[in-house]
Amino acid sequence: MASSAPSWPGVRPVKTCTECKQSKLRCDSKDRFPNPCSRCQARTLSCTVDPSFRRTPARKRLEAMSRELRELRDQRIANVRAGSTTSPDPDTTRSQDSTASAPRPSVAVLVDDFELMGLESFELRGIIVSKRAVIESFKLFTSIYHPHLPILGPASLKTIYHSHLFLFWTIVIIVALRSPVPSDENLFTRLHEPYTQMIRAEALQAPIPLSKIQALLFLSMWPLPVMHQRDDPSWLYCGIAINAALYMGLHRSNAKAGAIPSLYTVGVASGSLHERLNTWLGCFFVSTSLGMHLGLPPMVNTPSDLANIRTILCEHTVPRDFSLRIRVLIVLASFMNILTHNSGDGVVDSSVTQLLDGELDTLKITYPDGWTSQTDFTILVVKLHVYTLVITRARSGTGSREMLLKMGLGTALRIIHLANSRFSERLDNGEPMTLTQREKTLPKDYYRGLAFATIFLLKHFNLNSNSNHNGNTEEQQLAANHVIMAHTIFRTLAATPRDEYGRVANLFETLCKQHQPPTSSASTDDMKTLHSDRMGASIVLDAITAAREIRGCPIEIQEPNVLDTTEGLPGHDNGAQGDIFGTAHPLMEPWPSDLAFANEFWGDTSWDVFNSLPTVDGQFQPGHGL
């Protein structure tokens, strides 16, 4: 009798997670995928399925634990004895202290002077905010948010409030949404509507000063929540910011130049050279990263602009981590011009991909100092987007495509592993926020990259019915375990089922629950994607389309009904035509009146003035016009 295929997407021969297998208990991980099994979820355990796992008897586990405890105790005693017989090396101690203090971010906003303002509360369109809540918000922004986009120079909070009100309230509402301050946990709910009105009034009010450009960049990195991703205005804000920066001439700023004059014709103050350069770097960083995730070409991509950014990084003091991530995106922008304008030649795509891989790998060798897991995360997301772009354009079954799938698998697994490692880190004892609040301080592009890697695994290694053609179930097992990790992160961060994190988790669940690939091309590997013009992000848009189709929702927007303007007009065979132009109709025949007007107009004697203009051979000679 032929064996029936399992109902789980992709072949998953092992049905019990490692925790349940160790305890010899029934496991429902197969039915709950991508959610953890009921036992692991109740005990907050890591639910993974490992075909190579072998259960360890309880006696052997006790012996292993006892052996580890003895080794730790012996090591501690040896360290105490060594410390009592030797004195600490002053140079070593000083080196350790300097290393520990190195990662601390520089102070971007000075809040000490805020106490001298004599104000106890602040108002935005009738909403009152206490001074304590404002100070707490700016302290959190300076220490946690600003290092991700360090474009503000050392500024006084008093100056920001009096001279840059839009930037002031933008910082307050960004922190209020993701890290509610203890003194006012409902601050975002109260500020949302008045701040939205403020955006509508301020965003398009020309001329746009430097502080508004900075505020729009922060809003693009940490946007306000929306009901649908298509409603996210970050790309529009980014475009306004870049065009305003070009209008101010930020792209022509020179690190070795002196002060830039504030010209009356520009209409806004130039700002310090430090802020001008950092803000232009921020424009490039935010627009390129956001364009990659939306499948749109970089806004700043000309060779001269990229060379100017490299010069700024070499001659201007920029935070190390920020500088490295900018260099990663410079490589992306350089090669993306070639890939997007390429006609889809497989040989060219493979060569460009190899060159891009080499350029990105060289960065870590060239700049070993200051390399962080966040920089690694950025490089991996860039690589995966380029791999996916070439994969979607390559023909199925070609050797280059299969090689890129293998490379994409390893890259996607690494992205989710880094995100899960960060998510599993313990909080410091003195940290003033919860794990969820800490993770929500990350820019939205971080979670776009995590969701993109997960969808890549679902499309090519889990949901795809053709992914079993090589019989490599180990790859599918790895993909399934990492899908669970990513799903757990989004589900944990979701405050409600319909917020942005909850919708991503629901998307994963919808795609995983289907027993057969849907008929649309969104989740079949061999068929062409629906959104082929959105580069690597096409698979994300196709996944959303496939999920809507599974739920029974329409996948196309109905065009509005347009009234036929020709309806009722006289035709060649329309019998009513004679009635319209007949003598009995009350309307006057139009042609005689028009001809009469023309005769009166051209017969006016004032036109005789032009008869004296000289001509050649009696022919009219055309002039240059206005």
Tab-separated table of C-alpha atoms in Angstrom, residues 61-393:
chain	number	residue	atom	x	y	z
A	61	ARG	CA	22.265	13.784	32.743
A	62	LEU	CA	22.723	13.964	36.516
A	63	GLU	CA	26.269	12.699	36.203
A	64	ALA	CA	27.056	15.278	33.506
A	65	MET	CA	25.582	18.111	35.599
A	66	SER	CA	27.543	17.027	38.664
A	67	ARG	CA	30.743	16.921	36.636
A	68	GLU	CA	30.128	20.430	35.289
A	69	LEU	CA	29.463	21.767	38.802
A	70	ARG	CA	32.705	20.266	40.097
A	71	GLU	CA	34.678	21.786	37.212
A	72	LEU	CA	33.132	25.220	37.822
A	73	ARG	CA	33.853	25.011	41.551
A	74	ASP	CA	37.478	23.980	40.977
A	75	GLN	CA	37.948	26.780	38.457
A	76	ARG	CA	36.555	29.353	40.882
A	77	ILE	CA	38.854	28.182	43.689
A	78	ALA	CA	41.846	28.363	41.332
A	79	ASN	CA	40.936	31.912	40.300
A	80	VAL	CA	40.618	33.044	43.933
A	81	ARG	CA	44.013	31.580	44.798
A	82	ALA	CA	45.627	33.160	41.750
A	83	GLY	CA	44.123	36.542	42.608
A	84	SER	CA	45.410	36.471	46.186
A	85	THR	CA	49.039	35.730	45.178
A	86	THR	CA	49.381	38.195	42.280
A	87	SER	CA	48.654	41.906	42.148
A	88	PRO	CA	46.646	43.314	39.281
A	89	ASP	CA	48.563	44.866	36.407
A	90	PRO	CA	47.773	48.589	36.251
A	91	ASP	CA	48.036	48.643	32.446
A	92	THR	CA	45.665	45.699	32.149
A	93	THR	CA	43.170	47.280	34.507
A	94	ARG	CA	43.279	50.554	32.655
A	95	SER	CA	42.853	48.756	29.322
A	96	GLN	CA	39.800	46.871	30.609
A	97	ASP	CA	38.234	50.056	31.927
A	98	SER	CA	38.711	51.890	28.645
A	99	THR	CA	37.271	48.962	26.714
A	100	ALA	CA	34.220	48.825	28.938
A	101	SER	CA	33.558	52.516	28.517
A	102	ALA	CA	34.124	52.531	24.748
A	103	PRO	CA	30.627	51.500	23.558
A	104	ARG	CA	28.890	54.275	25.461
A	105	PRO	CA	27.196	56.604	22.976
A	106	SER	CA	28.159	60.247	22.814
A	107	VAL	CA	25.695	62.693	24.314
A	108	ALA	CA	23.629	64.119	21.463
A	109	VAL	CA	21.135	66.180	23.445
A	110	LEU	CA	22.045	68.079	26.586
A	111	VAL	CA	19.137	67.831	29.012
A	112	ASP	CA	20.704	69.578	32.004
A	113	ASP	CA	19.635	73.028	30.855
A	114	PHE	CA	16.013	71.903	30.672
A	115	GLU	CA	15.678	72.386	34.417
A	116	LEU	CA	16.436	76.083	33.966
A	117	MET	CA	13.515	76.790	31.636
A	118	GLY	CA	11.004	77.336	34.414
A	119	LEU	CA	8.330	75.295	32.602
A	120	GLU	CA	6.601	72.387	34.297
A	121	SER	CA	4.516	71.205	31.343
A	122	PHE	CA	4.382	71.476	27.556
A	123	GLU	CA	1.427	71.575	25.210
A	124	LEU	CA	0.798	70.203	21.722
A	125	ARG	CA	-2.590	71.240	20.328
A	126	GLY	CA	-4.269	71.080	23.726
A	127	ILE	CA	-2.448	67.953	25.015
A	128	ILE	CA	-0.395	68.622	28.161
A	129	VAL	CA	2.872	66.716	28.716
A	130	SER	CA	4.831	66.946	31.955
A	131	LYS	CA	8.451	68.046	32.049
A	132	ARG	CA	9.442	64.773	33.692
A	133	ALA	CA	8.003	62.723	30.815
A	134	VAL	CA	9.835	64.875	28.271
A	135	ILE	CA	13.193	64.584	30.053
A	136	GLU	CA	12.814	60.794	30.395
A	137	SER	CA	11.968	60.526	26.679
A	138	PHE	CA	15.008	62.508	25.578
A	139	LYS	CA	17.339	60.545	27.840
A	140	LEU	CA	16.096	57.277	26.319
A	141	PHE	CA	16.359	58.677	22.796
A	142	THR	CA	19.934	59.849	23.319
A	143	SER	CA	21.171	56.581	24.815
A	144	ILE	CA	19.201	53.986	22.797
A	145	TYR	CA	17.695	55.405	19.605
A	146	HIS	CA	20.157	58.012	18.406
A	147	PRO	CA	23.171	55.635	18.022
A	148	HIS	CA	21.229	53.873	15.218
A	149	LEU	CA	21.023	57.167	13.279
A	150	PRO	CA	23.538	59.628	14.792
A	151	ILE	CA	22.697	62.739	12.784
A	152	LEU	CA	22.179	65.230	15.621
A	153	GLY	CA	25.093	67.265	16.835
A	154	PRO	CA	25.551	68.199	20.491
A	155	ALA	CA	22.440	70.309	21.009
A	156	SER	CA	20.672	71.895	23.920
A	157	LEU	CA	17.233	70.553	24.727
A	158	LYS	CA	16.184	74.109	25.440
A	159	THR	CA	17.262	75.142	21.934
A	160	ILE	CA	15.442	72.191	20.343
A	161	TYR	CA	12.214	73.118	22.113
A	162	HIS	CA	12.323	76.811	21.246
A	163	SER	CA	13.737	76.612	17.697
A	164	HIS	CA	12.921	73.123	16.342
A	165	LEU	CA	9.469	72.253	17.656
A	166	PHE	CA	8.706	69.608	15.014
A	167	LEU	CA	11.908	67.738	15.839
A	168	PHE	CA	11.137	68.081	19.548
A	169	TRP	CA	7.719	66.407	19.342
A	170	THR	CA	8.954	63.827	16.818
A	171	ILE	CA	11.505	62.546	19.332
A	172	VAL	CA	8.910	62.510	22.114
A	173	ILE	CA	6.341	60.498	20.152
A	174	ILE	CA	8.892	57.978	18.799
A	175	VAL	CA	9.970	57.133	22.339
A	176	ALA	CA	6.383	57.215	23.668
A	177	LEU	CA	5.329	54.558	21.125
A	178	ARG	CA	8.140	52.070	21.679
A	179	SER	CA	9.419	52.782	25.192
A	180	PRO	CA	6.596	54.261	27.276
A	181	VAL	CA	8.114	56.296	30.105
A	182	PRO	CA	6.963	55.300	33.614
A	183	SER	CA	5.681	58.786	34.386
A	184	ASP	CA	3.201	58.768	31.444
A	185	GLU	CA	2.540	55.339	29.909
A	186	ASN	CA	-0.420	56.605	27.816
A	187	LEU	CA	1.566	59.441	26.273
A	188	PHE	CA	1.508	58.039	22.741
A	189	THR	CA	-2.258	57.527	22.767
A	190	ARG	CA	-2.778	61.133	23.778
A	191	LEU	CA	-0.242	62.581	21.331
A	192	HIS	CA	-1.043	60.491	18.250
A	193	GLU	CA	-3.844	62.598	16.785
A	194	PRO	CA	-2.376	66.068	17.478
A	195	TYR	CA	1.034	64.957	16.210
A	196	THR	CA	-0.538	63.561	13.016
A	197	GLN	CA	-2.108	66.960	12.440
A	198	MET	CA	1.275	68.552	13.047
A	199	ILE	CA	2.887	66.362	10.362
A	200	ARG	CA	0.280	67.402	7.816
A	201	ALA	CA	0.954	71.053	8.559
A	202	GLU	CA	4.759	70.862	8.759
A	203	ALA	CA	5.969	68.208	6.288
A	204	LEU	CA	5.158	70.164	3.109
A	205	GLN	CA	5.667	73.669	4.411
A	206	ALA	CA	8.526	75.119	2.362
A	207	PRO	CA	11.301	75.902	2.920
A	208	ILE	CA	12.207	72.876	5.035
A	209	PRO	CA	15.015	73.550	7.542
A	210	LEU	CA	17.673	71.107	8.660
A	211	SER	CA	15.799	70.084	11.816
A	212	LYS	CA	12.720	69.056	9.798
A	213	ILE	CA	14.885	66.925	7.529
A	214	GLN	CA	16.277	65.182	10.614
A	215	ALA	CA	12.777	64.682	12.034
A	216	LEU	CA	11.547	63.121	8.763
A	217	LEU	CA	14.538	60.750	8.731
A	218	PHE	CA	13.758	59.652	12.289
A	219	LEU	CA	10.134	59.077	11.262
A	220	SER	CA	11.299	56.938	8.347
A	221	MET	CA	13.442	54.808	10.691
A	222	TRP	CA	10.806	54.517	13.431
A	223	PRO	CA	7.473	55.168	11.676
A	224	LEU	CA	4.108	55.469	13.367
A	225	PRO	CA	1.890	52.354	13.255
A	226	VAL	CA	-0.383	51.785	10.250
A	227	MET	CA	-3.189	49.325	9.599
A	228	HIS	CA	-1.642	48.152	6.305
A	229	GLN	CA	1.950	48.291	5.126
A	230	ARG	CA	0.877	50.042	1.950
A	231	ASP	CA	-0.218	52.957	4.167
A	232	ASP	CA	3.290	53.463	5.601
A	233	PRO	CA	4.400	56.942	4.416
A	234	SER	CA	8.093	56.387	5.215
A	235	TRP	CA	9.131	56.389	1.540
A	236	LEU	CA	7.291	59.675	0.990
A	237	TYR	CA	8.909	61.258	4.052
A	238	CYS	CA	12.260	60.021	2.810
A	239	GLY	CA	11.716	61.632	-0.572
A	240	ILE	CA	10.776	64.958	1.025
A	241	ALA	CA	13.859	64.828	3.236
A	242	ILE	CA	16.248	64.088	0.350
A	243	ASN	CA	14.781	66.757	-1.913
A	244	ALA	CA	14.965	69.291	0.904
A	245	ALA	CA	18.582	68.244	1.547
A	246	LEU	CA	19.423	68.710	-2.133
A	247	TYR	CA	17.760	72.122	-2.063
A	248	MET	CA	19.930	73.095	0.914
A	249	GLY	CA	23.042	71.762	-0.844
A	250	LEU	CA	23.873	69.165	1.796
A	251	HIS	CA	25.243	66.867	-0.903
A	252	ARG	CA	27.872	69.493	-1.764
A	253	SER	CA	29.126	69.938	1.788
A	254	ASN	CA	32.864	69.439	2.172
A	255	ALA	CA	34.396	68.110	5.367
A	256	LYS	CA	37.368	70.461	4.938
A	257	ALA	CA	35.296	73.535	4.122
A	258	GLY	CA	34.523	76.249	6.620
A	259	ALA	CA	31.171	77.589	7.725
A	260	ILE	CA	28.405	77.588	5.117
A	261	PRO	CA	26.656	80.976	4.770
A	262	SER	CA	22.912	81.088	5.357
A	263	LEU	CA	21.738	82.672	2.131
A	264	TYR	CA	18.490	84.574	1.986
A	265	THR	CA	17.623	82.965	-1.353
A	266	VAL	CA	17.625	79.476	0.222
A	267	GLY	CA	15.421	80.689	3.037
A	268	VAL	CA	16.709	78.510	5.903
A	269	ALA	CA	19.707	78.510	8.207
A	270	SER	CA	22.557	76.340	6.937
A	271	GLY	CA	23.392	74.737	10.284
A	272	SER	CA	26.775	73.572	11.461
A	273	LEU	CA	29.051	71.662	9.104
A	274	HIS	CA	28.953	68.645	11.438
A	275	GLU	CA	25.169	68.386	11.286
A	276	ARG	CA	25.049	69.034	7.537
A	277	LEU	CA	27.422	66.170	6.801
A	278	ASN	CA	25.790	63.763	9.261
A	279	THR	CA	22.313	64.614	7.968
A	280	TRP	CA	23.337	63.946	4.360
A	281	LEU	CA	24.831	60.607	5.428
A	282	GLY	CA	21.537	59.899	7.192
A	283	CYS	CA	19.597	60.718	4.015
A	284	PHE	CA	21.668	58.200	2.066
A	285	PHE	CA	21.509	55.539	4.771
A	286	VAL	CA	17.752	55.713	5.385
A	287	SER	CA	16.721	55.984	1.723
A	288	THR	CA	18.992	53.162	0.515
A	289	SER	CA	17.994	50.786	3.296
A	290	LEU	CA	14.298	51.558	2.905
A	291	GLY	CA	14.467	51.310	-0.882
A	292	MET	CA	16.090	47.865	-0.607
A	293	HIS	CA	13.278	46.554	1.595
A	294	LEU	CA	10.579	48.059	-0.626
A	295	GLY	CA	12.193	46.852	-3.845
A	296	LEU	CA	12.864	50.360	-5.166
A	297	PRO	CA	16.107	51.758	-6.599
A	298	PRO	CA	18.257	53.927	-4.305
A	299	MET	CA	17.471	57.640	-4.418
A	300	VAL	CA	21.161	58.555	-4.095
A	301	ASN	CA	22.997	56.341	-6.590
A	302	THR	CA	25.113	58.398	-9.002
A	303	PRO	CA	28.866	57.662	-9.013
A	304	SER	CA	29.656	61.247	-7.996
A	305	ASP	CA	27.275	61.141	-5.024
A	306	LEU	CA	28.667	57.797	-3.846
A	307	ALA	CA	32.232	59.079	-4.203
A	308	ASN	CA	31.279	62.160	-2.169
A	309	ILE	CA	29.892	59.967	0.614
A	310	ARG	CA	33.109	57.923	0.687
A	311	THR	CA	35.069	61.164	0.985
A	312	ILE	CA	32.928	62.323	3.902
A	313	LEU	CA	33.506	59.026	5.709
A	314	CYS	CA	37.274	59.362	5.242
A	315	GLU	CA	37.599	63.028	6.217
A	316	HIS	CA	34.810	63.455	8.768
A	317	THR	CA	34.401	61.931	12.232
A	318	VAL	CA	31.504	59.463	12.078
A	319	PRO	CA	30.569	56.797	14.683
A	320	ARG	CA	32.283	53.557	13.700
A	321	ASP	CA	29.249	51.293	13.517
A	322	PHE	CA	27.253	53.867	11.552
A	323	SER	CA	30.184	54.378	9.165
A	324	LEU	CA	30.495	50.635	8.492
A	325	ARG	CA	26.796	50.223	7.779
A	326	ILE	CA	26.953	53.163	5.366
A	327	ARG	CA	29.867	51.512	3.546
A	328	VAL	CA	27.788	48.334	3.206
A	329	LEU	CA	24.968	50.303	1.569
A	330	ILE	CA	27.439	52.103	-0.718
A	331	VAL	CA	28.416	48.687	-2.111
A	332	LEU	CA	24.743	47.825	-2.543
A	333	ALA	CA	23.943	51.079	-4.355
A	334	SER	CA	26.935	50.660	-6.676
A	335	PHE	CA	26.036	47.126	-7.754
A	336	MET	CA	22.276	47.677	-7.746
A	337	ASN	CA	22.657	50.125	-10.633
A	338	ILE	CA	24.181	47.306	-12.687
A	339	LEU	CA	21.673	44.656	-11.637
A	340	THR	CA	18.562	46.766	-12.185
A	341	HIS	CA	19.675	47.940	-15.636
A	342	ASN	CA	20.810	44.462	-16.660
A	343	SER	CA	18.461	42.636	-19.000
A	344	GLY	CA	18.560	39.486	-16.907
A	345	ASP	CA	21.611	37.826	-18.431
A	346	GLY	CA	22.459	34.927	-16.112
A	347	VAL	CA	26.198	35.189	-16.701
A	348	VAL	CA	26.241	38.891	-15.872
A	349	ASP	CA	24.049	38.381	-12.796
A	350	SER	CA	26.317	35.637	-11.448
A	351	SER	CA	29.457	37.709	-12.038
A	352	VAL	CA	27.982	40.789	-10.367
A	353	THR	CA	26.809	38.712	-7.398
A	354	GLN	CA	30.293	37.250	-6.910
A	355	LEU	CA	31.853	40.715	-7.082
A	356	LEU	CA	29.366	42.081	-4.551
A	357	ASP	CA	30.048	39.161	-2.204
A	358	GLY	CA	33.768	39.846	-2.440
A	359	GLU	CA	33.338	43.590	-1.782
A	360	LEU	CA	31.195	42.989	1.298
A	361	ASP	CA	33.523	40.332	2.699
A	362	THR	CA	36.487	42.655	2.180
A	363	LEU	CA	34.911	45.306	4.410
A	364	LYS	CA	35.393	43.161	7.513
A	365	ILE	CA	39.067	42.676	6.674
A	366	THR	CA	39.631	46.348	5.849
A	367	TYR	CA	37.756	47.703	8.896
A	368	PRO	CA	38.086	45.107	11.691
A	369	ASP	CA	37.596	47.642	14.495
A	370	GLY	CA	34.085	48.389	15.611
A	371	TRP	CA	32.527	45.403	13.825
A	372	THR	CA	29.305	44.403	15.589
A	373	SER	CA	26.556	41.831	15.157
A	374	GLN	CA	24.360	44.643	13.830
A	375	THR	CA	26.864	45.241	11.023
A	376	ASP	CA	26.892	41.510	10.270
A	377	PHE	CA	23.097	41.565	10.212
A	378	THR	CA	23.092	44.443	7.700
A	379	ILE	CA	25.563	42.678	5.390
A	380	LEU	CA	23.589	39.434	5.457
A	381	VAL	CA	20.303	41.187	4.634
A	382	VAL	CA	21.942	42.995	1.707
A	383	LYS	CA	23.368	39.722	0.389
A	384	LEU	CA	20.030	37.929	0.696
A	385	HIS	CA	18.224	40.684	-1.216
A	386	VAL	CA	20.729	40.454	-4.063
A	387	TYR	CA	20.577	36.636	-4.104
A	388	THR	CA	16.779	36.755	-4.233
A	389	LEU	CA	16.795	39.299	-7.054
A	390	VAL	CA	18.996	37.034	-9.193
A	391	ILE	CA	17.075	33.883	-8.188
A	392	THR	CA	13.728	35.345	-9.260
A	393	ARG	CA	15.170	36.245	-12.673
